[in-house]
Amino acid sequence: MLEYMPGKPAAIQAIKEMQRVARKTVFLGDLRSAQHSYRPDKYVLPGLFAHCLFQKNEFADRKELDGFVLSDRWWGPSTRFNAMYRKNEVLHLAIIGGGPAGCGLLTNYALNDEYEELLDSGVAIFDSSQHLGAGSLCNYSNLRSNSHGCAFFDAITALDIQTHDKSLNVTTEIPMEDMQKLQVAIGSWHQQRLSQHPMSRSISNSMVLDITEMSNGLYSIRYSSTEKNPDATDCTVRKVLAKNVCICAGGIPYVPEWVLETCDAKQLELALDYFNGKNLELKGPRIAVVGFSHSAFSMGHLLQNHHPSSVITYIKQPSSTRTQPRIYFPSTEAANENNYDYENADVDPDTGRVHRFGGLRGDARTFALTKDSYQTSNVLNPDDYDHIIVACGFRMKTISMFDRNGVELCPDAEWSGTSVDFDGRLFSDHQIYAFGLGAGLHPSQETGGEPGCTRRADGIWLYQYTVGSIIRNCIKQRATEWRRIYNRIASNATVNTPLHHIGGYNMFSQGDWDNQVRMLLEGCNIMNLNWSTKVFESGCGGGAFLDSLGRLYGCKELEGCDQASGCVDIANRRLKNGTFWVGDASALSRVPDASKGFSFMFGVTPYLNDEEHVEQSINELIRITKKGGVIMIAENNDLERKDVADCIRRRTHKNTSNHLFLSSSFWKCFSNAEVFDHATMGLKNPMAPYRNSVVIRKQ
């Protein structure tokens, strides 16, 4: 209808009014960009009918139209287009990079029947190209895949995705050009669904500039169009907010320091330049390939095909003692038939495969098995070679990241890539994940693979299945969500906010809160606290309970940890006799064994992921407590009284509880555990009728 407005100013004013009243989305459909002449079959009045016209570039150049995403028309002539504007709502997940890894995570949600739920909660995927799926696969056009074609069809078949060639569903390797097309088909499947959803979107032709943690625990992601220089005055920088961020931005070739110390950087070439077919000419036959894994042996296979007379020497790092590369075999019998030496740690205990994750596959494997085609050395003498080609893997493409205090976050890196923890997090106290080329998880019991593998769980099938599931499950963990909530609460606190209000006990005055602490401890028969007692609280929040211990019993040697960095900042500022750090209750490795007299959690178990998480956290408290000391696990939800909890909750909440409830049988796995019912203690908080505390006295 905008084309019938009496001029551009009126049309823009109408758009602004729609933005003002919309809760989330404004959709402008079938905008006209060209004027049509008089048509007697359509218009009654003779002469020119003056439509209000819009051009696509106006939505980038006019400040009033900033933030709209454009798409081609659904029907009609090419002079029509659509525009959609979404208010700056908070996304559940932002994925940086729309290649095989980024789309792999989305595919994992779809394969586990959580796709629509994810889209409803809000997801955005950024990519520098126009289409999702392919990533940097075009850089490997001279190679074949290192996995069978059928591996790429598992997700395609499950989601009924249409592909260009179903004959690629075979038990042999396929050309990378075909594999790229398969990934584009998957990307298009996602792109179509994202474009039709009011909360979620794919943001193509975009470049993420930085990621900044806000004071409320959310992440601000600034981005601009790849078509313009972000420093240019006419470049529009936009931003979205997200609870979780996953970086799948690909990698950049890694050149080890020892190589740069050995020869001039101008003498070095990158394997990537040969993989994409741009550089296949040689100035001489003597080739040094720096590296001893997949990239290096793919380079060898390529050289053998195009330059069979070349003499290839693999340069290993000076400290390496390996005499042969890690090569994949489907069984130990197959490895024995090839006289391949391996150790027990090289065998995947689940499948019996040798070097299941860390071994060479495909053409790289074929070349490595022809041992007379190459030689190895630990010494790199530049004068001995016509070409020095570096093939040492990748590092994650860096994106500027900052914490809530403006301090830059710098990921750790090791020789096998950028480091993440077992959940895929780049930083233990942030909801920033990373995987894909140059970053990823080490093989573990959850990912599978051989125990001796020092590399990373990498590959498109793993992105869509195992690795994707690890990231997806971590993002939706109860503890993950509550970390964000408590960071938000901490960001809203002032210097005068009572510490127990930050912990959710704002029904009490300071005096009443101290009295509740005293009643709890006396009710649990904990009487011997004093100034010399070394105290540790796991999940300390802003330090309210420890602060009360100082007033009530004179405790001065205080220490605590919490997963919400905002709460830890408050504890460090406001408690003068304590040390506080960010950490998970189940991982207290920085606290020495048997070093505390009183170790406890208060109101923490309802926010942990599951019984296993609780058990690990309690065992850590037992470990750090000395003999004769006391461990208290306070404010636990009793599963047998969940109906009472639900009834009380319905008085003040519409939604159901996301808290963990523990059965009475759970506590039987801890010797000397004594359960105290809060309903009989006279405690005044509303949760007392269905909560308990447990005390363990270490012997």
PDB file of C-alpha atoms in Angstrom, residues 233-388:
ATOM      1  CA  THR A 233      31.870   7.138   6.466  1.00  0.00           C
ATOM      2  CA  ASP A 234      28.956   5.718   4.463  1.00  0.00           C
ATOM      3  CA  CYS A 235      29.185   2.256   6.033  1.00  0.00           C
ATOM      4  CA  THR A 236      26.305   1.400   8.354  1.00  0.00           C
ATOM      5  CA  VAL A 237      27.284  -0.610  11.426  1.00  0.00           C
ATOM      6  CA  ARG A 238      24.448  -2.617  12.962  1.00  0.00           C
ATOM      7  CA  LYS A 239      24.241  -4.805  16.029  1.00  0.00           C
ATOM      8  CA  VAL A 240      22.248  -7.659  17.499  1.00  0.00           C
ATOM      9  CA  LEU A 241      22.084  -8.983  21.054  1.00  0.00           C
ATOM     10  CA  ALA A 242      22.445 -12.677  21.853  1.00  0.00           C
ATOM     11  CA  LYS A 243      22.565 -14.919  24.909  1.00  0.00           C
ATOM     12  CA  ASN A 244      24.986 -17.362  23.254  1.00  0.00           C
ATOM     13  CA  VAL A 245      27.552 -16.995  20.480  1.00  0.00           C
ATOM     14  CA  CYS A 246      29.141 -19.761  18.413  1.00  0.00           C
ATOM     15  CA  ILE A 247      32.112 -18.846  16.230  1.00  0.00           C
ATOM     16  CA  CYS A 248      32.423 -21.008  13.118  1.00  0.00           C
ATOM     17  CA  ALA A 249      34.321 -18.460  11.059  1.00  0.00           C
ATOM     18  CA  GLY A 250      36.842 -20.834   9.511  1.00  0.00           C
ATOM     19  CA  GLY A 251      40.608 -20.780   9.789  1.00  0.00           C
ATOM     20  CA  ILE A 252      43.775 -19.196   8.480  1.00  0.00           C
ATOM     21  CA  PRO A 253      46.920 -21.193   7.604  1.00  0.00           C
ATOM     22  CA  TYR A 254      49.290 -21.646  10.521  1.00  0.00           C
ATOM     23  CA  VAL A 255      53.037 -21.077  10.140  1.00  0.00           C
ATOM     24  CA  PRO A 256      55.039 -22.273  13.185  1.00  0.00           C
ATOM     25  CA  GLU A 257      57.539 -19.954  14.805  1.00  0.00           C
ATOM     26  CA  TRP A 258      60.401 -22.392  14.281  1.00  0.00           C
ATOM     27  CA  VAL A 259      59.808 -22.221  10.507  1.00  0.00           C
ATOM     28  CA  LEU A 260      59.903 -18.414  10.500  1.00  0.00           C
ATOM     29  CA  GLU A 261      63.108 -18.523  12.522  1.00  0.00           C
ATOM     30  CA  THR A 262      64.691 -20.881   9.985  1.00  0.00           C
ATOM     31  CA  CYS A 263      63.953 -19.145   6.712  1.00  0.00           C
ATOM     32  CA  ASP A 264      62.813 -15.868   5.217  1.00  0.00           C
ATOM     33  CA  ALA A 265      59.033 -15.519   5.072  1.00  0.00           C
ATOM     34  CA  LYS A 266      59.350 -14.596   1.375  1.00  0.00           C
ATOM     35  CA  GLN A 267      60.621 -18.114   0.672  1.00  0.00           C
ATOM     36  CA  LEU A 268      57.478 -19.720   2.078  1.00  0.00           C
ATOM     37  CA  GLU A 269      54.419 -20.804   0.139  1.00  0.00           C
ATOM     38  CA  LEU A 270      51.103 -22.053   1.500  1.00  0.00           C
ATOM     39  CA  ALA A 271      49.508 -25.359   0.595  1.00  0.00           C
ATOM     40  CA  LEU A 272      46.215 -23.514   0.259  1.00  0.00           C
ATOM     41  CA  ASP A 273      47.537 -21.760  -2.853  1.00  0.00           C
ATOM     42  CA  TYR A 274      47.973 -25.151  -4.510  1.00  0.00           C
ATOM     43  CA  PHE A 275      44.726 -26.659  -3.227  1.00  0.00           C
ATOM     44  CA  ASN A 276      42.618 -24.052  -5.017  1.00  0.00           C
ATOM     45  CA  GLY A 277      44.350 -24.610  -8.354  1.00  0.00           C
ATOM     46  CA  LYS A 278      45.820 -21.109  -8.612  1.00  0.00           C
ATOM     47  CA  ASN A 279      49.432 -22.204  -8.263  1.00  0.00           C
ATOM     48  CA  LEU A 280      50.460 -25.485  -9.895  1.00  0.00           C
ATOM     49  CA  GLU A 281      53.661 -24.419 -11.666  1.00  0.00           C
ATOM     50  CA  LEU A 282      57.018 -25.403 -10.180  1.00  0.00           C
ATOM     51  CA  LYS A 283      60.390 -23.741 -10.681  1.00  0.00           C
ATOM     52  CA  GLY A 284      62.247 -26.875  -9.648  1.00  0.00           C
ATOM     53  CA  PRO A 285      61.639 -30.465  -8.497  1.00  0.00           C
ATOM     54  CA  ARG A 286      63.033 -30.234  -4.940  1.00  0.00           C
ATOM     55  CA  ILE A 287      60.024 -29.745  -2.650  1.00  0.00           C
ATOM     56  CA  ALA A 288      59.985 -29.321   1.113  1.00  0.00           C
ATOM     57  CA  VAL A 289      56.526 -29.752   2.640  1.00  0.00           C
ATOM     58  CA  VAL A 290      56.488 -28.485   6.215  1.00  0.00           C
ATOM     59  CA  GLY A 291      54.008 -30.572   8.178  1.00  0.00           C
ATOM     60  CA  PHE A 292      53.217 -34.214   8.852  1.00  0.00           C
ATOM     61  CA  SER A 293      49.426 -34.504   8.890  1.00  0.00           C
ATOM     62  CA  HIS A 294      46.457 -34.275   6.537  1.00  0.00           C
ATOM     63  CA  SER A 295      47.187 -30.966   4.786  1.00  0.00           C
ATOM     64  CA  ALA A 296      50.789 -32.019   4.217  1.00  0.00           C
ATOM     65  CA  PHE A 297      49.997 -35.412   2.688  1.00  0.00           C
ATOM     66  CA  SER A 298      47.139 -33.996   0.596  1.00  0.00           C
ATOM     67  CA  MET A 299      49.819 -31.670  -0.791  1.00  0.00           C
ATOM     68  CA  GLY A 300      52.006 -34.696  -1.544  1.00  0.00           C
ATOM     69  CA  HIS A 301      49.237 -36.449  -3.440  1.00  0.00           C
ATOM     70  CA  LEU A 302      48.564 -33.303  -5.462  1.00  0.00           C
ATOM     71  CA  LEU A 303      52.234 -32.907  -6.384  1.00  0.00           C
ATOM     72  CA  GLN A 304      52.531 -36.558  -7.318  1.00  0.00           C
ATOM     73  CA  ASN A 305      49.619 -36.243  -9.753  1.00  0.00           C
ATOM     74  CA  HIS A 306      50.714 -32.999 -11.392  1.00  0.00           C
ATOM     75  CA  HIS A 307      54.505 -33.289 -11.039  1.00  0.00           C
ATOM     76  CA  PRO A 308      55.431 -36.976 -10.729  1.00  0.00           C
ATOM     77  CA  SER A 309      59.154 -36.189 -11.018  1.00  0.00           C
ATOM     78  CA  SER A 310      59.178 -33.948  -7.948  1.00  0.00           C
ATOM     79  CA  VAL A 311      61.260 -35.036  -4.939  1.00  0.00           C
ATOM     80  CA  ILE A 312      59.206 -34.491  -1.770  1.00  0.00           C
ATOM     81  CA  THR A 313      60.693 -34.167   1.714  1.00  0.00           C
ATOM     82  CA  TYR A 314      58.433 -33.808   4.721  1.00  0.00           C
ATOM     83  CA  ILE A 315      59.870 -31.481   7.333  1.00  0.00           C
ATOM     84  CA  LYS A 316      58.729 -32.405  10.826  1.00  0.00           C
ATOM     85  CA  GLN A 317      59.072 -30.155  13.835  1.00  0.00           C
ATOM     86  CA  PRO A 318      62.583 -30.501  15.305  1.00  0.00           C
ATOM     87  CA  SER A 319      61.409 -32.328  18.445  1.00  0.00           C
ATOM     88  CA  SER A 320      59.295 -34.916  16.612  1.00  0.00           C
ATOM     89  CA  THR A 321      60.371 -38.554  16.903  1.00  0.00           C
ATOM     90  CA  ARG A 322      57.639 -40.008  14.670  1.00  0.00           C
ATOM     91  CA  THR A 323      58.933 -42.122  11.818  1.00  0.00           C
ATOM     92  CA  GLN A 324      55.568 -42.504  10.105  1.00  0.00           C
ATOM     93  CA  PRO A 325      52.432 -40.346   9.889  1.00  0.00           C
ATOM     94  CA  ARG A 326      49.211 -41.227  11.668  1.00  0.00           C
ATOM     95  CA  ILE A 327      47.191 -43.237   9.137  1.00  0.00           C
ATOM     96  CA  TYR A 328      43.586 -44.371   9.495  1.00  0.00           C
ATOM     97  CA  PHE A 329      42.824 -48.092   9.308  1.00  0.00           C
ATOM     98  CA  PRO A 330      39.344 -49.629   9.658  1.00  0.00           C
ATOM     99  CA  SER A 331      40.712 -52.283  12.039  1.00  0.00           C
ATOM    100  CA  THR A 332      43.862 -53.447  13.770  1.00  0.00           C
ATOM    101  CA  GLU A 333      43.955 -56.379  11.344  1.00  0.00           C
ATOM    102  CA  ALA A 334      44.133 -53.975   8.407  1.00  0.00           C
ATOM    103  CA  ALA A 335      46.949 -52.064  10.101  1.00  0.00           C
ATOM    104  CA  ASN A 336      48.853 -55.298  10.734  1.00  0.00           C
ATOM    105  CA  GLU A 337      48.469 -56.357   7.094  1.00  0.00           C
ATOM    106  CA  ASN A 338      50.183 -53.096   6.086  1.00  0.00           C
ATOM    107  CA  ASN A 339      52.951 -53.608   8.685  1.00  0.00           C
ATOM    108  CA  TYR A 340      51.844 -50.360  10.306  1.00  0.00           C
ATOM    109  CA  ASP A 341      53.101 -49.807  13.834  1.00  0.00           C
ATOM    110  CA  TYR A 342      50.552 -48.528  16.343  1.00  0.00           C
ATOM    111  CA  GLU A 343      49.987 -48.487  20.096  1.00  0.00           C
ATOM    112  CA  ASN A 344      46.906 -49.366  22.133  1.00  0.00           C
ATOM    113  CA  ALA A 345      46.224 -45.649  22.643  1.00  0.00           C
ATOM    114  CA  ASP A 346      45.894 -45.290  18.860  1.00  0.00           C
ATOM    115  CA  VAL A 347      42.869 -47.629  18.733  1.00  0.00           C
ATOM    116  CA  ASP A 348      39.326 -46.339  19.231  1.00  0.00           C
ATOM    117  CA  PRO A 349      37.868 -48.589  21.963  1.00  0.00           C
ATOM    118  CA  ASP A 350      34.320 -48.301  20.559  1.00  0.00           C
ATOM    119  CA  THR A 351      34.988 -49.187  16.921  1.00  0.00           C
ATOM    120  CA  GLY A 352      38.403 -50.853  16.923  1.00  0.00           C
ATOM    121  CA  ARG A 353      39.605 -48.426  14.266  1.00  0.00           C
ATOM    122  CA  VAL A 354      43.212 -47.268  14.266  1.00  0.00           C
ATOM    123  CA  HIS A 355      43.685 -43.470  14.334  1.00  0.00           C
ATOM    124  CA  ARG A 356      39.944 -42.969  13.830  1.00  0.00           C
ATOM    125  CA  PHE A 357      40.150 -39.198  14.387  1.00  0.00           C
ATOM    126  CA  GLY A 358      43.809 -38.329  13.992  1.00  0.00           C
ATOM    127  CA  GLY A 359      44.652 -40.499  10.990  1.00  0.00           C
ATOM    128  CA  LEU A 360      45.064 -39.631   7.320  1.00  0.00           C
ATOM    129  CA  ARG A 361      42.151 -40.509   5.051  1.00  0.00           C
ATOM    130  CA  GLY A 362      41.309 -40.289   1.376  1.00  0.00           C
ATOM    131  CA  ASP A 363      43.986 -39.244  -1.088  1.00  0.00           C
ATOM    132  CA  ALA A 364      46.317 -38.142   1.722  1.00  0.00           C
ATOM    133  CA  ARG A 365      46.182 -41.679   3.122  1.00  0.00           C
ATOM    134  CA  THR A 366      46.784 -43.213  -0.311  1.00  0.00           C
ATOM    135  CA  PHE A 367      49.920 -41.138  -0.774  1.00  0.00           C
ATOM    136  CA  ALA A 368      51.216 -41.756   2.759  1.00  0.00           C
ATOM    137  CA  LEU A 369      51.028 -45.527   2.244  1.00  0.00           C
ATOM    138  CA  THR A 370      53.389 -45.271  -0.744  1.00  0.00           C
ATOM    139  CA  LYS A 371      56.431 -44.838   1.486  1.00  0.00           C
ATOM    140  CA  ASP A 372      58.926 -44.703  -1.370  1.00  0.00           C
ATOM    141  CA  SER A 373      57.262 -41.527  -2.730  1.00  0.00           C
ATOM    142  CA  TYR A 374      58.698 -39.227  -0.062  1.00  0.00           C
ATOM    143  CA  GLN A 375      61.329 -38.833   2.610  1.00  0.00           C
ATOM    144  CA  THR A 376      61.305 -37.149   6.020  1.00  0.00           C
ATOM    145  CA  SER A 377      63.609 -34.852   7.959  1.00  0.00           C
ATOM    146  CA  ASN A 378      63.668 -32.775  11.149  1.00  0.00           C
ATOM    147  CA  VAL A 379      65.950 -30.164   9.597  1.00  0.00           C
ATOM    148  CA  LEU A 380      64.875 -27.388   7.242  1.00  0.00           C
ATOM    149  CA  ASN A 381      67.729 -25.983   5.154  1.00  0.00           C
ATOM    150  CA  PRO A 382      66.199 -23.442   2.731  1.00  0.00           C
ATOM    151  CA  ASP A 383      69.061 -23.749   0.244  1.00  0.00           C
ATOM    152  CA  ASP A 384      68.258 -27.419  -0.358  1.00  0.00           C
ATOM    153  CA  TYR A 385      64.838 -26.786  -1.882  1.00  0.00           C
ATOM    154  CA  ASP A 386      63.229 -25.053  -4.842  1.00  0.00           C
ATOM    155  CA  HIS A 387      59.922 -24.741  -2.969  1.00  0.00           C
ATOM    156  CA  ILE A 388      59.104 -24.632   0.741  1.00  0.00           C
TER     157      ILE A 388
END
